[in-house]
Amino acid sequence: MGNRKSVLLLIILSVWCVGALSAWPLFGSKKLASPPKEISIAVLDFSVAPRIVERRDERRRLVHSEKPVQTEKDVRGWWFGSNDVYYNENIGRIAADIFDEELRKVDFFKVYSRQDLRLFYAEKKETIRKKLNTDERTAARSLEKLDPIAIGRALGVEKVVVGRICDAELRKNRTFGPFASVTSFNVTVYDTKTGAAEFSKSYASHDNFTSVYLNFEKRAKKFARELQRFYAQQ
């Protein structure tokens, strides 16, 4: 009796195993998603908004005005809250270099050479300088007014990364010494064929004991991961 039960149990197990193996292609094997096709993309120099300047008028009232960002140190605040504030007029190019470097780590992005882009900008700047009979700094600022979609088409890429910086400064307290980087900017990816904005992120941060460079680097890493995920799902 015991042997019959054992034999019957073995038969049942054998049938179950055969059935499970035959069903494996239906449940166990999933079709792997094909990797995204290669996307050509160019990171353009980020535009930089004018900075706010504080001063006191003849009645000691606080007055605000705007001026283009230049590489310089300013003083803001009063007494123990006074800060040395540092600016870099090349921050638009530096930020673009940082984002370019992070996007190159994504396998399916074919990133346009920043060196070739600088040559492209140099030719455009010289054309503007001669046409408007102006100095190099003014001609360089005029480049920011060029249509980024048109630039992308001229470069022959599918996407362009366009950044707009509102704030990018390093603040150092003049009394106690701690410093912090403050940034506020937007980064948008445009399709050069349709002109549509496909992906956009805004960042605003106040990072203590961090340089402006590292501040941008943190956001660039996050942006690259999110953009990779976005196009991988398309």
PDB file of C-alpha atoms in Angstrom:
ATOM      1  CA  MET A   1       0.000   0.000   0.000  1.00  0.00           C
ATOM      2  CA  GLY A   2       2.827   2.348   0.947  1.00  0.00           C
ATOM      3  CA  ASN A   3       4.688   1.591  -2.302  1.00  0.00           C
ATOM      4  CA  ARG A   4       1.588   2.382  -4.361  1.00  0.00           C
ATOM      5  CA  LYS A   5       1.233   5.774  -2.663  1.00  0.00           C
ATOM      6  CA  SER A   6       4.890   6.538  -3.323  1.00  0.00           C
ATOM      7  CA  VAL A   7       4.600   5.609  -6.987  1.00  0.00           C
ATOM      8  CA  LEU A   8       1.407   7.653  -7.351  1.00  0.00           C
ATOM      9  CA  LEU A   9       3.081  10.654  -5.709  1.00  0.00           C
ATOM     10  CA  LEU A  10       6.058  10.393  -8.068  1.00  0.00           C
ATOM     11  CA  ILE A  11       3.739  10.271 -11.081  1.00  0.00           C
ATOM     12  CA  ILE A  12       1.855  13.365  -9.881  1.00  0.00           C
ATOM     13  CA  LEU A  13       5.115  15.259  -9.287  1.00  0.00           C
ATOM     14  CA  SER A  14       6.414  14.278 -12.722  1.00  0.00           C
ATOM     15  CA  VAL A  15       3.258  15.498 -14.446  1.00  0.00           C
ATOM     16  CA  TRP A  16       3.395  18.763 -12.495  1.00  0.00           C
ATOM     17  CA  CYS A  17       7.049  19.367 -13.402  1.00  0.00           C
ATOM     18  CA  VAL A  18       6.416  18.672 -17.097  1.00  0.00           C
ATOM     19  CA  GLY A  19       3.455  21.058 -17.070  1.00  0.00           C
ATOM     20  CA  ALA A  20       5.454  23.766 -15.301  1.00  0.00           C
ATOM     21  CA  LEU A  21       8.344  23.474 -17.749  1.00  0.00           C
ATOM     22  CA  SER A  22       6.035  23.591 -20.752  1.00  0.00           C
ATOM     23  CA  ALA A  23       4.396  26.752 -19.377  1.00  0.00           C
ATOM     24  CA  TRP A  24       7.755  28.458 -18.693  1.00  0.00           C
ATOM     25  CA  PRO A  25       7.932  30.234 -22.088  1.00  0.00           C
ATOM     26  CA  LEU A  26       4.556  31.834 -21.330  1.00  0.00           C
ATOM     27  CA  PHE A  27       5.320  33.079 -17.827  1.00  0.00           C
ATOM     28  CA  GLY A  28       9.056  32.918 -17.298  1.00  0.00           C
ATOM     29  CA  SER A  29      10.454  34.532 -20.393  1.00  0.00           C
ATOM     30  CA  LYS A  30       9.857  38.211 -20.922  1.00  0.00           C
ATOM     31  CA  LYS A  31      10.859  40.045 -24.045  1.00  0.00           C
ATOM     32  CA  LEU A  32      13.699  42.374 -23.176  1.00  0.00           C
ATOM     33  CA  ALA A  33      13.087  46.016 -24.036  1.00  0.00           C
ATOM     34  CA  SER A  34      15.325  47.180 -26.849  1.00  0.00           C
ATOM     35  CA  PRO A  35      17.703  50.018 -25.911  1.00  0.00           C
ATOM     36  CA  PRO A  36      16.756  53.504 -27.150  1.00  0.00           C
ATOM     37  CA  LYS A  37      18.162  54.562 -30.483  1.00  0.00           C
ATOM     38  CA  GLU A  38      21.127  56.904 -30.445  1.00  0.00           C
ATOM     39  CA  ILE A  39      20.129  60.537 -29.912  1.00  0.00           C
ATOM     40  CA  SER A  40      22.357  63.376 -31.101  1.00  0.00           C
ATOM     41  CA  ILE A  41      22.298  66.249 -28.639  1.00  0.00           C
ATOM     42  CA  ALA A  42      24.177  69.511 -28.065  1.00  0.00           C
ATOM     43  CA  VAL A  43      24.547  71.445 -24.819  1.00  0.00           C
ATOM     44  CA  LEU A  44      24.539  75.162 -25.623  1.00  0.00           C
ATOM     45  CA  ASP A  45      26.130  77.786 -23.390  1.00  0.00           C
ATOM     46  CA  PHE A  46      23.697  78.737 -20.630  1.00  0.00           C
ATOM     47  CA  SER A  47      22.375  82.295 -20.729  1.00  0.00           C
ATOM     48  CA  VAL A  48      22.899  84.385 -17.588  1.00  0.00           C
ATOM     49  CA  ALA A  49      20.400  86.947 -16.318  1.00  0.00           C
ATOM     50  CA  PRO A  50      21.662  90.340 -15.086  1.00  0.00           C
ATOM     51  CA  ARG A  51      22.403  90.433 -11.378  1.00  0.00           C
ATOM     52  CA  ILE A  52      20.806  92.688  -8.774  1.00  0.00           C
ATOM     53  CA  VAL A  53      22.971  95.492  -7.377  1.00  0.00           C
ATOM     54  CA  GLU A  54      22.251  97.171  -4.035  1.00  0.00           C
ATOM     55  CA  ARG A  55      23.221 100.735  -3.140  1.00  0.00           C
ATOM     56  CA  ARG A  56      22.142 103.528  -0.794  1.00  0.00           C
ATOM     57  CA  ASP A  57      20.869 106.815  -2.171  1.00  0.00           C
ATOM     58  CA  GLU A  58      21.509 110.243  -0.617  1.00  0.00           C
ATOM     59  CA  ARG A  59      18.799 109.545   1.974  1.00  0.00           C
ATOM     60  CA  ARG A  60      20.306 106.165   2.855  1.00  0.00           C
ATOM     61  CA  ARG A  61      17.411 104.353   1.249  1.00  0.00           C
ATOM     62  CA  LEU A  62      18.184 100.956  -0.293  1.00  0.00           C
ATOM     63  CA  VAL A  63      18.003 101.083  -4.086  1.00  0.00           C
ATOM     64  CA  HIS A  64      18.180  98.081  -6.422  1.00  0.00           C
ATOM     65  CA  SER A  65      19.319  98.034 -10.029  1.00  0.00           C
ATOM     66  CA  GLU A  66      20.528  95.500 -12.609  1.00  0.00           C
ATOM     67  CA  LYS A  67      23.903  95.013 -14.262  1.00  0.00           C
ATOM     68  CA  PRO A  68      25.402  92.290 -16.478  1.00  0.00           C
ATOM     69  CA  VAL A  69      27.288  89.583 -14.603  1.00  0.00           C
ATOM     70  CA  GLN A  70      31.050  90.146 -14.615  1.00  0.00           C
ATOM     71  CA  THR A  71      33.886  88.400 -12.824  1.00  0.00           C
ATOM     72  CA  GLU A  72      34.076  90.453  -9.651  1.00  0.00           C
ATOM     73  CA  LYS A  73      33.514  90.604  -5.897  1.00  0.00           C
ATOM     74  CA  ASP A  74      30.729  92.639  -4.359  1.00  0.00           C
ATOM     75  CA  VAL A  75      29.648  93.325  -0.768  1.00  0.00           C
ATOM     76  CA  ARG A  76      26.079  92.758   0.353  1.00  0.00           C
ATOM     77  CA  GLY A  77      24.401  93.229   3.709  1.00  0.00           C
ATOM     78  CA  TRP A  78      25.381  95.089   6.855  1.00  0.00           C
ATOM     79  CA  TRP A  79      27.303  94.446  10.074  1.00  0.00           C
ATOM     80  CA  PHE A  80      27.433  90.771  11.097  1.00  0.00           C
ATOM     81  CA  GLY A  81      25.222  89.854   8.143  1.00  0.00           C
ATOM     82  CA  SER A  82      27.613  91.374   5.620  1.00  0.00           C
ATOM     83  CA  ASN A  83      28.819  89.025   2.865  1.00  0.00           C
ATOM     84  CA  ASP A  84      31.467  89.051   0.185  1.00  0.00           C
ATOM     85  CA  VAL A  85      29.675  87.890  -2.969  1.00  0.00           C
ATOM     86  CA  TYR A  86      31.682  86.439  -5.857  1.00  0.00           C
ATOM     87  CA  TYR A  87      30.549  86.281  -9.496  1.00  0.00           C
ATOM     88  CA  ASN A  88      31.986  84.678 -12.637  1.00  0.00           C
ATOM     89  CA  GLU A  89      30.989  86.039 -16.039  1.00  0.00           C
ATOM     90  CA  ASN A  90      31.917  82.674 -17.626  1.00  0.00           C
ATOM     91  CA  ILE A  91      29.455  80.712 -15.481  1.00  0.00           C
ATOM     92  CA  GLY A  92      27.153  80.073 -18.470  1.00  0.00           C
ATOM     93  CA  ARG A  93      29.921  78.273 -20.349  1.00  0.00           C
ATOM     94  CA  ILE A  94      31.136  76.480 -17.216  1.00  0.00           C
ATOM     95  CA  ALA A  95      27.641  75.195 -16.387  1.00  0.00           C
ATOM     96  CA  ALA A  96      27.185  73.937 -19.951  1.00  0.00           C
ATOM     97  CA  ASP A  97      30.534  72.098 -19.761  1.00  0.00           C
ATOM     98  CA  ILE A  98      29.408  70.391 -16.534  1.00  0.00           C
ATOM     99  CA  PHE A  99      26.070  69.263 -17.990  1.00  0.00           C
ATOM    100  CA  ASP A 100      27.807  68.141 -21.192  1.00  0.00           C
ATOM    101  CA  GLU A 101      30.185  65.956 -19.176  1.00  0.00           C
ATOM    102  CA  GLU A 102      27.324  64.227 -17.340  1.00  0.00           C
ATOM    103  CA  LEU A 103      25.285  63.591 -20.494  1.00  0.00           C
ATOM    104  CA  ARG A 104      28.290  61.900 -22.107  1.00  0.00           C
ATOM    105  CA  LYS A 105      27.946  59.153 -19.489  1.00  0.00           C
ATOM    106  CA  VAL A 106      24.587  58.122 -21.001  1.00  0.00           C
ATOM    107  CA  ASP A 107      25.217  55.405 -23.603  1.00  0.00           C
ATOM    108  CA  PHE A 108      22.578  56.404 -26.152  1.00  0.00           C
ATOM    109  CA  PHE A 109      23.424  60.128 -26.209  1.00  0.00           C
ATOM    110  CA  LYS A 110      25.753  61.269 -28.982  1.00  0.00           C
ATOM    111  CA  VAL A 111      26.860  64.599 -27.521  1.00  0.00           C
ATOM    112  CA  TYR A 112      28.109  67.300 -29.868  1.00  0.00           C
ATOM    113  CA  SER A 113      31.679  68.387 -29.160  1.00  0.00           C
ATOM    114  CA  ARG A 114      31.888  71.457 -26.944  1.00  0.00           C
ATOM    115  CA  GLN A 115      35.170  72.346 -28.650  1.00  0.00           C
ATOM    116  CA  ASP A 116      33.476  72.399 -32.063  1.00  0.00           C
ATOM    117  CA  LEU A 117      30.642  74.421 -30.545  1.00  0.00           C
ATOM    118  CA  ARG A 118      33.143  77.017 -29.288  1.00  0.00           C
ATOM    119  CA  LEU A 119      34.476  77.379 -32.839  1.00  0.00           C
ATOM    120  CA  PHE A 120      30.907  77.818 -34.066  1.00  0.00           C
ATOM    121  CA  TYR A 121      30.278  80.502 -31.426  1.00  0.00           C
ATOM    122  CA  ALA A 122      33.566  82.247 -32.250  1.00  0.00           C
ATOM    123  CA  GLU A 123      32.623  82.549 -35.920  1.00  0.00           C
ATOM    124  CA  LYS A 124      29.157  83.853 -35.050  1.00  0.00           C
ATOM    125  CA  LYS A 125      30.594  86.322 -32.533  1.00  0.00           C
ATOM    126  CA  GLU A 126      33.063  87.691 -35.061  1.00  0.00           C
ATOM    127  CA  THR A 127      30.275  88.100 -37.613  1.00  0.00           C
ATOM    128  CA  ILE A 128      28.145  89.997 -35.078  1.00  0.00           C
ATOM    129  CA  ARG A 129      31.094  92.157 -33.973  1.00  0.00           C
ATOM    130  CA  LYS A 130      31.876  93.240 -37.522  1.00  0.00           C
ATOM    131  CA  LYS A 131      28.251  93.715 -38.520  1.00  0.00           C
ATOM    132  CA  LEU A 132      27.347  95.820 -35.478  1.00  0.00           C
ATOM    133  CA  ASN A 133      30.809  97.409 -35.143  1.00  0.00           C
ATOM    134  CA  THR A 134      30.880  96.640 -31.425  1.00  0.00           C
ATOM    135  CA  ASP A 135      33.296  95.222 -28.856  1.00  0.00           C
ATOM    136  CA  GLU A 136      33.770  91.519 -28.095  1.00  0.00           C
ATOM    137  CA  ARG A 137      31.891  91.544 -24.783  1.00  0.00           C
ATOM    138  CA  THR A 138      28.785  93.068 -26.368  1.00  0.00           C
ATOM    139  CA  ALA A 139      29.035  90.655 -29.293  1.00  0.00           C
ATOM    140  CA  ALA A 140      29.302  87.734 -26.851  1.00  0.00           C
ATOM    141  CA  ARG A 141      26.128  88.842 -25.074  1.00  0.00           C
ATOM    142  CA  SER A 142      24.382  89.109 -28.436  1.00  0.00           C
ATOM    143  CA  LEU A 143      25.021  85.393 -28.969  1.00  0.00           C
ATOM    144  CA  GLU A 144      22.545  84.656 -26.174  1.00  0.00           C
ATOM    145  CA  LYS A 145      19.786  86.157 -28.319  1.00  0.00           C
ATOM    146  CA  LEU A 146      20.300  83.648 -31.148  1.00  0.00           C
ATOM    147  CA  ASP A 147      17.523  81.090 -31.592  1.00  0.00           C
ATOM    148  CA  PRO A 148      18.718  77.833 -29.931  1.00  0.00           C
ATOM    149  CA  ILE A 149      16.536  75.746 -32.259  1.00  0.00           C
ATOM    150  CA  ALA A 150      18.206  77.326 -35.298  1.00  0.00           C
ATOM    151  CA  ILE A 151      21.627  76.692 -33.745  1.00  0.00           C
ATOM    152  CA  GLY A 152      20.750  73.028 -33.205  1.00  0.00           C
ATOM    153  CA  ARG A 153      19.650  72.664 -36.810  1.00  0.00           C
ATOM    154  CA  ALA A 154      22.854  74.325 -38.014  1.00  0.00           C
ATOM    155  CA  LEU A 155      24.856  71.854 -35.913  1.00  0.00           C
ATOM    156  CA  GLY A 156      22.863  68.922 -37.300  1.00  0.00           C
ATOM    157  CA  VAL A 157      21.679  67.546 -33.942  1.00  0.00           C
ATOM    158  CA  GLU A 158      18.257  66.232 -32.930  1.00  0.00           C
ATOM    159  CA  LYS A 159      18.089  67.878 -29.496  1.00  0.00           C
ATOM    160  CA  VAL A 160      19.514  70.975 -27.848  1.00  0.00           C
ATOM    161  CA  VAL A 161      19.950  71.561 -24.123  1.00  0.00           C
ATOM    162  CA  VAL A 162      19.214  75.185 -23.228  1.00  0.00           C
ATOM    163  CA  GLY A 163      20.005  76.561 -19.779  1.00  0.00           C
ATOM    164  CA  ARG A 164      18.943  79.862 -18.246  1.00  0.00           C
ATOM    165  CA  ILE A 165      20.722  80.983 -15.069  1.00  0.00           C
ATOM    166  CA  CYS A 166      18.962  83.447 -12.770  1.00  0.00           C
ATOM    167  CA  ASP A 167      21.461  83.309  -9.884  1.00  0.00           C
ATOM    168  CA  ALA A 168      24.922  81.816  -9.504  1.00  0.00           C
ATOM    169  CA  GLU A 169      27.056  83.276  -6.739  1.00  0.00           C
ATOM    170  CA  LEU A 170      29.353  82.357  -3.882  1.00  0.00           C
ATOM    171  CA  ARG A 171      28.627  84.108  -0.585  1.00  0.00           C
ATOM    172  CA  LYS A 172      31.146  84.358   2.243  1.00  0.00           C
ATOM    173  CA  ASN A 173      30.252  85.912   5.578  1.00  0.00           C
ATOM    174  CA  ARG A 174      32.727  88.712   6.331  1.00  0.00           C
ATOM    175  CA  THR A 175      32.523  88.267  10.104  1.00  0.00           C
ATOM    176  CA  PHE A 176      32.360  84.545  10.806  1.00  0.00           C
ATOM    177  CA  GLY A 177      33.749  83.106   7.581  1.00  0.00           C
ATOM    178  CA  PRO A 178      31.284  80.375   6.464  1.00  0.00           C
ATOM    179  CA  PHE A 179      30.487  80.307   2.755  1.00  0.00           C
ATOM    180  CA  ALA A 180      27.709  78.947   0.557  1.00  0.00           C
ATOM    181  CA  SER A 181      26.876  78.707  -3.128  1.00  0.00           C
ATOM    182  CA  VAL A 182      23.494  79.935  -4.293  1.00  0.00           C
ATOM    183  CA  THR A 183      22.087  78.948  -7.681  1.00  0.00           C
ATOM    184  CA  SER A 184      18.773  79.236  -9.467  1.00  0.00           C
ATOM    185  CA  PHE A 185      18.378  78.045 -13.045  1.00  0.00           C
ATOM    186  CA  ASN A 186      16.273  76.157 -15.582  1.00  0.00           C
ATOM    187  CA  VAL A 187      17.371  73.535 -18.109  1.00  0.00           C
ATOM    188  CA  THR A 188      15.166  72.576 -21.067  1.00  0.00           C
ATOM    189  CA  VAL A 189      15.640  70.084 -23.904  1.00  0.00           C
ATOM    190  CA  TYR A 190      14.185  71.098 -27.276  1.00  0.00           C
ATOM    191  CA  ASP A 191      13.583  68.974 -30.348  1.00  0.00           C
ATOM    192  CA  THR A 192      15.187  70.726 -33.318  1.00  0.00           C
ATOM    193  CA  LYS A 193      12.758  69.221 -35.828  1.00  0.00           C
ATOM    194  CA  THR A 194       9.523  70.333 -34.145  1.00  0.00           C
ATOM    195  CA  GLY A 195      10.859  73.136 -31.944  1.00  0.00           C
ATOM    196  CA  ALA A 196       8.928  71.674 -29.007  1.00  0.00           C
ATOM    197  CA  ALA A 197      10.218  71.588 -25.436  1.00  0.00           C
ATOM    198  CA  GLU A 198      10.373  67.890 -24.523  1.00  0.00           C
ATOM    199  CA  PHE A 199      11.885  67.953 -21.042  1.00  0.00           C
ATOM    200  CA  SER A 200      12.426  70.743 -18.518  1.00  0.00           C
ATOM    201  CA  LYS A 201      13.693  71.024 -14.951  1.00  0.00           C
ATOM    202  CA  SER A 202      14.193  73.995 -12.623  1.00  0.00           C
ATOM    203  CA  TYR A 203      16.628  74.067  -9.716  1.00  0.00           C
ATOM    204  CA  ALA A 204      17.052  76.448  -6.788  1.00  0.00           C
ATOM    205  CA  SER A 205      19.606  75.654  -4.107  1.00  0.00           C
ATOM    206  CA  HIS A 206      21.608  77.087  -1.235  1.00  0.00           C
ATOM    207  CA  ASP A 207      24.484  74.681  -0.511  1.00  0.00           C
ATOM    208  CA  ASN A 208      26.613  75.467   2.523  1.00  0.00           C
ATOM    209  CA  PHE A 209      30.390  74.979   2.270  1.00  0.00           C
ATOM    210  CA  THR A 210      30.045  74.119  -1.416  1.00  0.00           C
ATOM    211  CA  SER A 211      31.514  75.843  -4.460  1.00  0.00           C
ATOM    212  CA  VAL A 212      29.328  77.014  -7.314  1.00  0.00           C
ATOM    213  CA  TYR A 213      31.016  74.393  -9.513  1.00  0.00           C
ATOM    214  CA  LEU A 214      30.009  71.520  -7.212  1.00  0.00           C
ATOM    215  CA  ASN A 215      26.553  73.027  -6.858  1.00  0.00           C
ATOM    216  CA  PHE A 216      26.007  72.764 -10.619  1.00  0.00           C
ATOM    217  CA  GLU A 217      27.624  69.326 -10.726  1.00  0.00           C
ATOM    218  CA  LYS A 218      25.087  67.919  -8.239  1.00  0.00           C
ATOM    219  CA  ARG A 219      22.164  69.154 -10.332  1.00  0.00           C
ATOM    220  CA  ALA A 220      23.784  67.996 -13.590  1.00  0.00           C
ATOM    221  CA  LYS A 221      24.080  64.427 -12.295  1.00  0.00           C
ATOM    222  CA  LYS A 222      20.421  64.428 -11.300  1.00  0.00           C
ATOM    223  CA  PHE A 223      19.371  65.974 -14.616  1.00  0.00           C
ATOM    224  CA  ALA A 224      21.297  63.369 -16.633  1.00  0.00           C
ATOM    225  CA  ARG A 225      19.664  60.491 -14.719  1.00  0.00           C
ATOM    226  CA  GLU A 226      16.173  61.921 -15.169  1.00  0.00           C
ATOM    227  CA  LEU A 227      16.705  62.690 -18.863  1.00  0.00           C
ATOM    228  CA  GLN A 228      18.068  59.184 -19.466  1.00  0.00           C
ATOM    229  CA  ARG A 229      14.987  57.694 -17.810  1.00  0.00           C
ATOM    230  CA  PHE A 230      12.692  59.971 -19.826  1.00  0.00           C
ATOM    231  CA  TYR A 231      14.051  58.981 -23.250  1.00  0.00           C
ATOM    232  CA  ALA A 232      14.399  55.310 -22.276  1.00  0.00           C
ATOM    233  CA  GLN A 233      10.631  55.220 -21.754  1.00  0.00           C
ATOM    234  CA  GLN A 234       9.790  56.789 -25.117  1.00  0.00           C
TER     235      GLN A 234
END
